[in-house]
Coordinates of C-alpha atoms and ligand atoms in Angstrom, one line a residue:
X597 CA 9.1 10.1 69.7
X598 CA 6.6 8.7 67.6
X599 CA 6.4 11.9 65.7
X600 CA 10.1 12.1 65.1
X601 CA 10.3 8.9 63.8
X602 CA 7.5 9.5 61.1
X603 CA 9.1 12.9 59.8
X604 CA 12.9 10.6 59.5
X605 CA 10.5 8.1 57.5
X606 CA 9.4 10.9 56.3
X607 CA 11.7 12.7 55.3
X608 CA 13.1 9.9 53.5
X609 CA 10.5 8.8 52.2
X610 CA 9.0 11.8 50.5
X611 CA 12.2 12.1 49.3
X612 CA 12.6 9.1 47.1
X613 CA 8.8 9.0 45.9
X614 CA 9.4 12.2 44.7
X615 CA 12.2 10.9 42.5
X616 CA 10.2 8.0 42.0
X617 CA 7.3 9.3 40.9
X618 CA 8.6 12.2 38.3
X619 CA 9.9 8.6 37.2
X620 CA 7.0 6.7 36.9
X621 CA 5.2 9.9 35.2
X622 CA 7.7 10.6 33.1
X623 CA 7.2 10.1 29.5
X624 CA 10.3 11.7 27.8
X625 CA 12.1 8.2 27.0
X626 CA 9.4 7.4 24.7
X627 CA 7.7 10.5 23.6
X628 CA 10.6 11.7 22.2
X629 CA 10.9 10.1 19.2
X630 CA 7.8 12.4 18.4
X631 CA 10.1 15.7 19.1
X632 CA 9.7 16.7 14.7
X633 CA 5.5 16.9 15.7
X634 CA 6.2 18.5 18.6
X635 CA 8.2 20.8 17.1
X636 CA 6.7 21.9 13.8
X637 CA 2.9 22.1 15.7
X638 CA 4.8 25.6 18.3
X639 CA 5.5 26.4 14.6
X640 CA 2.2 26.4 13.4
X641 CA 0.9 27.7 16.6
X642 CA 3.6 30.2 16.9
X643 CA 2.5 32.2 13.6
X644 CA -0.9 31.7 14.0
X645 CA -0.3 34.0 17.6
X646 CA 2.1 35.8 15.1
X647 CA -0.7 36.4 12.8
X648 CA -4.0 37.1 15.3
X649 CA -2.0 39.9 17.0
X650 CA -1.8 37.3 20.6
X651 CA 1.9 37.4 19.8
X652 CA 4.6 40.1 19.0
X653 CA 6.3 39.7 15.5
X654 CA 8.9 39.7 18.0
X655 CA 8.5 37.5 20.1
X656 CA 7.4 35.2 16.6
X657 CA 10.9 35.7 15.0
X658 CA 12.3 34.6 18.4
X659 CA 10.3 30.9 19.1
X660 CA 11.0 30.6 15.5
X661 CA 14.4 30.6 15.8
X662 CA 15.1 29.0 18.9
X663 CA 12.8 26.5 18.0
X664 CA 15.2 25.2 14.6
X665 CA 17.9 25.7 16.5
X666 CA 16.6 22.9 18.9
X667 CA 15.4 21.1 15.7
X668 CA 18.9 20.5 14.8
X669 CA 20.7 20.0 18.9
X670 CA 17.7 16.7 18.4
X671 CA 18.8 16.2 15.0
X672 CA 22.4 15.6 16.3
X673 CA 22.7 14.2 19.7
X674 CA 23.1 17.1 21.3
X675 CA 20.1 17.5 23.1
X676 CA 20.5 17.4 26.4
X677 CA 16.6 15.6 27.6
X678 CA 15.6 15.2 31.1
X679 CA 13.2 12.8 32.9
X680 CA 12.3 16.3 35.0
X681 CA 10.7 17.8 32.7
X682 CA 8.6 14.8 31.9
X683 CA 7.5 14.7 28.6
X684 CA 8.9 16.2 25.1
X685 CA 6.9 18.6 25.4
X686 CA 8.1 20.6 28.8
X687 CA 11.6 19.2 27.2
X688 CA 11.8 21.3 24.6
X689 CA 9.8 24.8 25.8
X690 CA 12.2 24.6 28.6
X691 CA 14.9 24.0 26.1
X692 CA 13.3 26.9 24.0
X693 CA 13.5 29.3 27.4
X694 CA 17.0 29.0 28.3
X695 CA 18.1 29.9 24.6
X696 CA 15.6 32.7 23.8
X697 CA 14.7 34.0 27.0
X698 CA 10.7 35.3 27.9
X699 CA 9.9 35.3 24.9
X700 CA 10.0 31.5 24.9
X701 CA 7.5 31.0 27.8
X702 CA 5.1 32.6 25.7
X703 CA 4.8 30.0 23.3
X704 CA 2.4 27.9 25.3
X705 CA 0.2 31.3 24.7
X706 CA -4.1 30.1 24.4
X707 CA -2.2 26.1 24.0
X708 CA -2.0 23.9 26.5
X709 CA -0.3 19.6 26.6
X710 CA -4.4 18.5 26.4
X711 CA -3.9 19.5 22.7
X712 CA -0.4 20.3 21.9
X713 CA 0.4 16.1 22.5
X714 CA -2.9 15.0 20.6
X715 CA -1.9 17.2 17.8
X716 CA 1.8 15.8 17.8
X717 CA 0.3 11.6 17.9
X718 CA -1.6 12.6 14.4
X719 CA 1.0 13.8 12.7
X720 CA 3.0 11.4 14.1
X721 CA 0.7 9.0 12.7
X722 CA 0.3 10.0 9.9
X723 CA 3.8 10.5 8.7
X724 CA 4.1 6.4 9.2
X725 CA 1.1 5.5 8.0
X726 CA 2.4 7.8 4.6
X727 CA 5.4 4.8 5.5
X728 CA 3.8 2.1 5.6
X729 CA 2.3 2.7 3.1
X730 CA 5.2 2.4 0.6
X731 CA 6.5 -0.2 2.1
X732 CA 3.3 -1.8 1.2
X733 CA 3.4 -1.3 -2.3
X734 CA 6.9 -2.2 -2.5
X735 CA 6.7 -5.4 -1.0
X736 CA 3.8 -5.6 -3.6
X737 CA 6.1 -4.8 -6.3
X738 CA 8.3 -7.3 -5.6
X739 CA 5.1 -9.9 -5.6
X740 CA 3.9 -8.5 -8.7
X741 CA 7.0 -9.6 -10.1
X742 CA 8.0 -12.0 -8.9
X743 CA 4.2 -13.3 -9.9
X744 CA 4.9 -11.6 -13.7
X745 CA 7.8 -14.7 -13.6
X746 CA 6.3 -16.8 -12.6
X747 CA 2.7 -17.1 -14.8
X748 CA 3.2 -21.2 -15.7
X749 CA 4.2 -22.2 -12.7
X750 CA 1.8 -24.9 -11.6
X751 CA 1.6 -26.1 -8.2
X752 CA -1.6 -27.4 -6.0
X753 CA -4.5 -25.1 -4.6
X754 CA -5.7 -26.9 -1.5
X755 CA -8.4 -26.5 0.9
X756 CA -8.3 -27.8 4.4
X757 CA -4.3 -28.1 3.6
X758 CA -5.5 -30.9 1.1
X759 CA -4.5 -30.9 -2.2
X760 CA -7.8 -28.9 -4.1
X761 CA -7.3 -27.8 -7.4
X762 CA -4.2 -27.3 -9.9
X763 CA -3.4 -23.4 -9.2
X764 CA -0.5 -20.8 -10.8
X765 CA 1.7 -20.0 -8.6
X766 CA 1.6 -16.8 -9.6
X767 CA -2.4 -16.6 -8.9
X768 CA -1.1 -17.2 -4.5
X769 CA 1.2 -14.9 -5.1
X770 CA -1.4 -12.4 -6.3
X771 CA -3.6 -13.2 -3.6
X772 CA -1.3 -11.6 -1.5
X773 CA -1.6 -9.1 -2.8
X774 CA -5.3 -8.6 -3.0
X775 CA -5.0 -9.2 0.4
X776 CA -2.2 -6.8 1.0
X777 CA -4.4 -4.2 -1.7
X778 CA -6.7 -3.6 1.1
X779 CA -4.6 -3.5 3.4
X780 CA -3.4 -0.7 1.7
X781 CA -6.8 1.2 1.4
X782 CA -7.9 0.6 5.7
X783 CA -4.1 2.8 6.4
X784 CA -5.6 5.6 3.7
X785 CA -8.9 5.3 5.4
X786 CA -7.7 6.7 8.6
X787 CA -5.2 8.7 7.7
X788 CA -8.0 10.6 6.0
X789 CA -10.3 10.2 9.0
X790 CA -7.2 11.4 11.6
X791 CA -6.0 14.2 9.7
X792 CA -8.0 16.6 11.4
X793 CA -6.2 19.8 13.8
X794 CA -6.5 19.1 17.3
X795 CA -4.6 22.2 18.0
X796 CA -6.3 25.3 20.1
X797 CA -8.9 22.9 22.0
X798 CA -6.1 24.0 24.6
X799 CA -7.1 21.9 27.9
X800 CA -10.5 20.9 27.1
X801 CA -12.7 23.5 26.7
X802 CA -11.0 26.1 23.8
X803 CA -9.7 29.7 24.6
X804 CA -10.3 33.3 25.7
X805 CA -7.6 34.3 23.1
X806 CA -9.3 35.2 19.6
X807 CA -6.7 32.6 17.3
X808 CA -7.4 30.6 14.0
X809 CA -7.8 27.1 14.1
X810 CA -8.0 26.6 11.0
X811 CA -4.8 29.4 9.9
X812 CA -2.5 26.7 12.5
X813 CA -4.5 23.7 10.7
X814 CA -3.7 24.2 7.4
X815 CA 0.6 25.2 8.2
X816 CA 0.4 21.9 9.5
X817 CA -1.3 20.2 6.1
X818 CA -4.5 19.0 8.2
X819 CA -7.8 19.0 6.5
X820 CA -10.0 21.1 9.0
X821 CA -10.2 21.4 12.6
X822 CA -11.8 19.2 15.3
X823 CA -15.1 20.2 16.0
X824 CA -15.6 20.3 19.9
X825 CA -12.6 20.6 22.2
X826 CA -13.4 17.7 24.5
X827 CA -13.7 14.8 21.5
X828 CA -10.6 16.4 20.3
X829 CA -7.7 16.6 23.5
X830 CA -9.7 13.1 24.2
X831 CA -10.4 11.1 21.5
X832 CA -7.6 7.9 20.5
X833 CA -9.6 6.9 18.1
X834 CA -7.5 7.0 15.0
X835 CA -4.8 5.3 17.3
X836 CA -7.0 2.1 17.5
X837 CA -8.3 2.1 13.9
X838 CA -4.3 3.2 12.7
X839 CA -3.5 -0.5 15.1
X840 CA -6.7 -2.0 14.0
X841 CA -5.3 -2.1 10.4
X842 CA -2.3 -3.2 10.9
X843 CA -3.6 -6.1 13.1
X844 CA -5.9 -6.4 10.0
X845 CA -1.7 -5.8 7.5
X846 CA 0.2 -8.7 10.5
X847 CA -2.9 -10.8 10.1
X848 CA -2.2 -11.2 7.0
X849 CA 1.7 -11.0 7.1
X850 CA 1.6 -14.5 9.8
X851 CA -0.7 -15.8 7.3
X852 CA 2.2 -15.2 4.4
X853 CA 4.1 -16.5 6.4
X854 CA 3.2 -19.4 7.6
X855 CA 3.2 -20.6 3.5
X856 CA 6.3 -19.6 3.0
X857 CA 8.0 -21.9 6.7
X858 CA 5.4 -25.0 5.3
X859 CA 6.7 -24.4 1.8
X860 CA 9.8 -24.1 2.1
X861 CA 10.2 -27.8 4.5
X862 CA 11.7 -30.7 4.0
X863 CA 8.6 -32.5 2.7
X864 CA 6.8 -28.6 1.0
X865 CA 9.9 -28.6 -1.0
X866 CA 8.2 -25.7 -2.9
X867 CA 10.3 -23.1 -2.2
X868 CA 13.6 -22.1 -1.4
X869 CA 14.5 -18.8 0.8
X870 CA 17.4 -16.8 0.8
X871 CA 20.3 -18.0 2.4
X872 CA 20.6 -15.1 4.5
X873 CA 16.8 -14.4 5.4
X874 CA 17.8 -18.0 7.1
X875 CA 19.9 -19.2 9.6
X876 CA 20.9 -22.7 11.0
X877 CA 21.2 -25.1 13.7
X878 CA 23.6 -24.7 16.1
X879 CA 23.4 -28.7 16.7
X880 CA 21.9 -29.8 13.8
X881 CA 23.6 -29.3 9.8
X882 CA 21.1 -30.3 8.1
X883 CA 19.0 -27.2 9.1
X884 CA 18.3 -24.1 7.5
X885 CA 15.0 -22.7 9.9
X886 CA 12.8 -19.3 7.9
X887 CA 13.7 -17.6 10.7
X888 CA 12.4 -14.3 9.3
X889 CA 9.1 -15.9 8.3
X890 CA 8.6 -17.4 11.4
X891 CA 9.2 -14.1 13.3
X892 CA 7.4 -11.9 11.2
X893 CA 4.1 -14.7 12.5
X894 CA 5.5 -14.2 15.7
X895 CA 4.9 -10.9 15.9
X896 CA 1.7 -10.3 14.8
X897 CA 0.8 -11.4 18.3
X898 CA 2.5 -7.9 19.5
X899 CA 0.1 -5.9 17.4
X900 CA -3.0 -8.1 18.4
X901 CA -2.2 -7.0 21.9
X902 CA -1.5 -3.4 21.2
X903 CA -4.4 -3.1 19.4
X904 CA -6.4 -4.5 22.5
X905 CA -4.2 -2.8 25.7
X906 CA -5.3 0.7 23.4
X907 CA -8.7 -0.4 23.3
X908 CA -8.8 -1.7 27.3
X909 CA -6.9 2.4 27.1
X910 CA -9.7 3.9 26.3
X911 CA -12.5 2.3 27.4
X912 CA -14.9 4.0 30.4
X913 CA -12.5 7.2 30.3
X914 CA -14.7 10.6 31.0
X915 CA -14.0 13.2 29.2
X916 CA -11.7 15.2 28.4
X917 CA -7.9 14.2 28.7
X918 CA -7.1 11.7 31.1
X919 CA -3.3 11.0 32.4
X920 CA -4.3 7.4 31.3
X921 CA -3.4 9.1 27.4
X922 CA -0.3 8.8 28.1
X923 CA -0.5 5.1 28.0
X924 CA -1.7 5.3 24.7
X925 CA 2.7 5.8 23.1
X926 CA 4.0 3.0 23.7
X927 CA 2.1 0.7 22.0
X928 CA 1.0 2.5 18.9
X929 CA 5.2 3.3 18.8
X930 CA 5.2 -0.6 19.3
X931 CA 3.2 -1.5 16.7
X932 CA 4.4 1.2 14.2
X933 CA 8.0 -0.5 14.4
X934 CA 7.0 -4.0 14.2
X935 CA 4.8 -3.4 11.7
X936 CA 7.3 -1.8 9.4
X937 CA 9.7 -4.1 11.0
X938 CA 7.9 -6.9 9.1
X939 CA 6.7 -5.3 5.8
X940 CA 10.8 -4.5 5.2
X941 CA 12.9 -7.7 5.9
X942 CA 8.5 -9.3 3.5
X943 CA 9.7 -6.3 0.9
X944 CA 13.5 -7.4 0.6
X945 CA 12.8 -11.2 0.9
X946 CA 9.6 -12.0 -1.5
X947 CA 11.1 -10.8 -4.6
X948 CA 14.1 -13.3 -4.1
X949 CA 12.0 -16.4 -3.2
X950 CA 13.5 -19.4 -5.9
X951 CA 10.1 -21.6 -6.3
X952 CA 11.0 -25.6 -7.1
X953 CA 9.5 -25.6 -10.2
X954 CA 9.5 -29.0 -10.7
X955 CA 8.4 -30.6 -7.0
X956 CA 5.2 -27.9 -7.4
X957 CA 4.1 -29.4 -10.6
X958 CA 4.8 -32.5 -8.8
X959 CA 2.3 -32.2 -5.4
X960 CA 0.0 -31.2 -7.9
X961 CA -0.2 -33.9 -9.8
X962 CA -0.5 -36.6 -7.3
X963 CA -2.6 -35.2 -5.3
X964 CA -5.5 -35.9 -8.2
X965 CA -6.3 -32.2 -8.5
X966 CA -8.1 -32.9 -11.3
X967 CA -10.8 -34.6 -10.1
X968 CA -12.7 -31.5 -10.2
X969 CA -11.8 -30.6 -14.3
X970 CA -12.4 -34.7 -15.0
X971 CA -16.1 -34.3 -13.3
X972 CA -16.9 -30.6 -15.3
X973 CA -16.0 -33.2 -18.9
X974 CA -18.6 -35.7 -17.4
X975 CA -20.5 -32.5 -17.0
X976 CA -19.9 -31.4 -20.3
X977 CA -21.3 -34.8 -22.2
X978 CA -24.9 -35.2 -20.3
X979 CA -23.8 -36.5 -17.4
X980 CA -25.5 -34.7 -14.2
X981 CA -22.7 -33.0 -12.3
X982 CA -23.8 -35.7 -8.9
X983 CA -23.3 -38.3 -11.3
X984 CA -20.2 -37.1 -12.5
X985 CA -19.1 -36.7 -9.0
X986 CA -19.6 -40.3 -8.4
X987 CA -18.0 -41.5 -11.5
X988 CA -14.6 -39.3 -10.3
X989 CA -14.9 -40.5 -6.9
X990 CA -14.5 -44.4 -8.2
X991 CA -11.8 -42.9 -10.1
X992 CA -9.8 -41.4 -7.9
X993 CA -10.4 -44.8 -6.1
X994 CA -8.7 -47.1 -8.8
X995 CA -6.0 -44.4 -9.2
X996 CA -5.0 -44.9 -5.4
X997 CA -5.3 -48.9 -5.8
X998 CA -2.8 -48.9 -9.0
X999 CA -1.3 -45.8 -7.0
X1000 CA -1.3 -44.1 -10.1
X1001 CA -2.3 -40.9 -11.3
X1002 CA -5.8 -40.3 -12.7
X1003 CA -3.5 -39.3 -16.5
X1004 CA -2.4 -42.6 -15.8
X1005 CA -5.0 -45.1 -16.3
X1006 CA -6.1 -46.5 -19.3
X1007 CA -8.7 -45.4 -21.1
X1008 CA -10.3 -48.5 -20.6
X1009 CA -10.0 -48.1 -16.7
X1010 CA -12.7 -44.5 -18.1
X1011 CA -14.5 -46.4 -19.7
X1012 CA -15.8 -49.4 -16.8
X1013 CA -16.8 -46.4 -15.5
X1014 CA -18.6 -44.5 -18.0
X1015 CA -18.9 -44.6 -21.5
X1016 CA -19.6 -40.9 -21.9
X1017 CA -15.6 -40.8 -21.7
X1018 CA -13.1 -40.3 -24.6
X1019 CA -9.7 -40.6 -25.6
X1020 CA -10.4 -36.3 -25.5
X1021 CA -10.3 -36.2 -21.5
X1022 CA -7.0 -37.5 -20.9
X1023 CA -6.8 -33.3 -22.1
X1024 CA -8.7 -31.6 -19.6
X1025 CA -6.5 -34.2 -17.1
X1026 CA -3.2 -32.0 -17.0
X1027 CA -2.1 -29.3 -15.3
X1028 CA -1.8 -27.0 -18.1
X1029 CA -5.6 -28.0 -19.7
X1030 CA -6.7 -27.8 -15.7
X1031 CA -5.9 -23.9 -15.6
X1032 CA -6.7 -22.5 -18.5
X1033 CA -10.2 -23.7 -18.6
X1034 CA -10.5 -21.6 -15.7
X1035 CA -10.7 -18.2 -17.7
X1036 CA -12.7 -15.7 -16.7
X1037 CA -12.5 -13.4 -13.9
X1038 CA -10.2 -14.6 -11.1
X1039 CA -9.9 -17.7 -12.1
X1040 CA -6.1 -19.0 -12.9
X1041 CA -6.0 -19.3 -16.2
X1042 CA -3.3 -17.5 -16.8
X1043 CA -4.2 -15.8 -19.7
X1044 CA -6.1 -14.3 -16.5
X1045 CA -3.1 -13.8 -14.6
X1046 CA -1.3 -11.7 -17.2
X1047 CA -4.2 -9.0 -17.6
X1048 CA -4.4 -9.2 -13.1
X1049 CA -0.2 -8.5 -13.4
X1050 CA -1.4 -5.7 -15.6
X1051 CA -4.2 -4.4 -13.1
X1052 CA -1.7 -4.7 -10.6
X1053 CA 1.5 -3.2 -12.1
X1054 CA -0.3 0.2 -12.7
X1055 CA -2.9 0.4 -9.4
X1056 CA 0.8 -0.2 -7.9
X1057 CA 1.9 2.6 -9.8
X1058 CA -1.3 4.7 -8.9
X1059 CA -1.0 4.5 -5.4
X1060 CA 2.4 5.2 -5.5
Ligands
LIG1602 N1 2.9 13.3 28.2 C1 1.6 14.1 28.2 C2 0.3 12.7 27.9 O1 1.6 12.3 26.7 C3 1.1 15.4 27.7 C4 -0.8 16.1 28.3 C5 0.0 15.8 30.1 N2 -1.3 16.6 30.2 C6 -1.7 16.9 31.0 N3 -2.3 17.3 31.6 N4 -0.7 16.7 32.1 O2 -0.5 12.2 27.5

């Protein structure tokens, strides 16, 4: 009786469990996006097998033709993906065999899904790095062109979000350029390090066939082969490194986003974002919400989270391949999609950002931003910097008392604080005088900014 009950229960359970486990262990729903790389990897492997006479010319030709047809089918949405076939690799291989018969079954000679998937991901990430770096350059181009129009636009520079010193708006924009320039080179570094072929490492130990791994690597545009078969199939450093570069970029974009949100707010009113990048409120008719920068800021969390997912995934994994590794794809792909989306949004939006130049200048004047210039002026007149600092502090206090700007204080007011102050003080108290005086590499003087804009243009062109 017990046996029978168990059997009936076991029968039902084993059937439904099988279906669930098939779903649970399958990756085809997300790894199918690597089909181009999977096919390219198979083509290179096939050509290598033929060259090495492991596979006949006829079989090789049939395989290449079949793979080309499959690529067409998938490109045209005519391919039927099956969860029962687990992943992109088995789906394509099965279809190949259905198309060309036994030759299809010979393609997997001398390789394993372990080196196959490792190859696919590297190729995929490499291609995405190229898209991402191209988008970074497009965004930078927009930033630099905007900067070129705003060299003479003066605004308050901040520390502690308190008005600090006047700067050119272009100088602020070019800071974004420098930040993203480092991001660009981080992705390039990552690309250089990942561009080695795991193909031919097979399951973990290599293969008994006389393969030529360097040949297939070359066909795939790799710079060489991974030198240890265990490492080749189990290494996901490149995915982590890629995600780390993306996380730093996302952090930068979130800082830019935050500034855009602040500047677009009514109390600041430094910029206007184009309407098409904003939305309204269903209840407050006056609102124009900076959704795009807000979302870019918000999406940072995913990219950071994905980095942590990948690190945690790989932590403590024994060599070589483990099924855990299948979990590398969703965080990686999400990071790719998120990064490309954020870059696209900013590349499209930033060139159309409208500065409100008078508001920026007014804010710079209101915050006593030329106080340091006054201190420097006193130093030039022979006053020690610390004493100058003290005198200027008093001048600011006086201006606050009189509810006016430093430049509106009378000469007699100044001279009560320091006999060294003369009529020429008013030149250094202007915003223009302040920025023009910072005329050295990296400083905010318009003369320097113009030089940097030219350099940036050349750097962007050289990188493209
Ligand atoms: N779908 C698998 C993955 O993404 C492919 C490799 C499977 N290898 C294995 N030994 N089960 O990791």
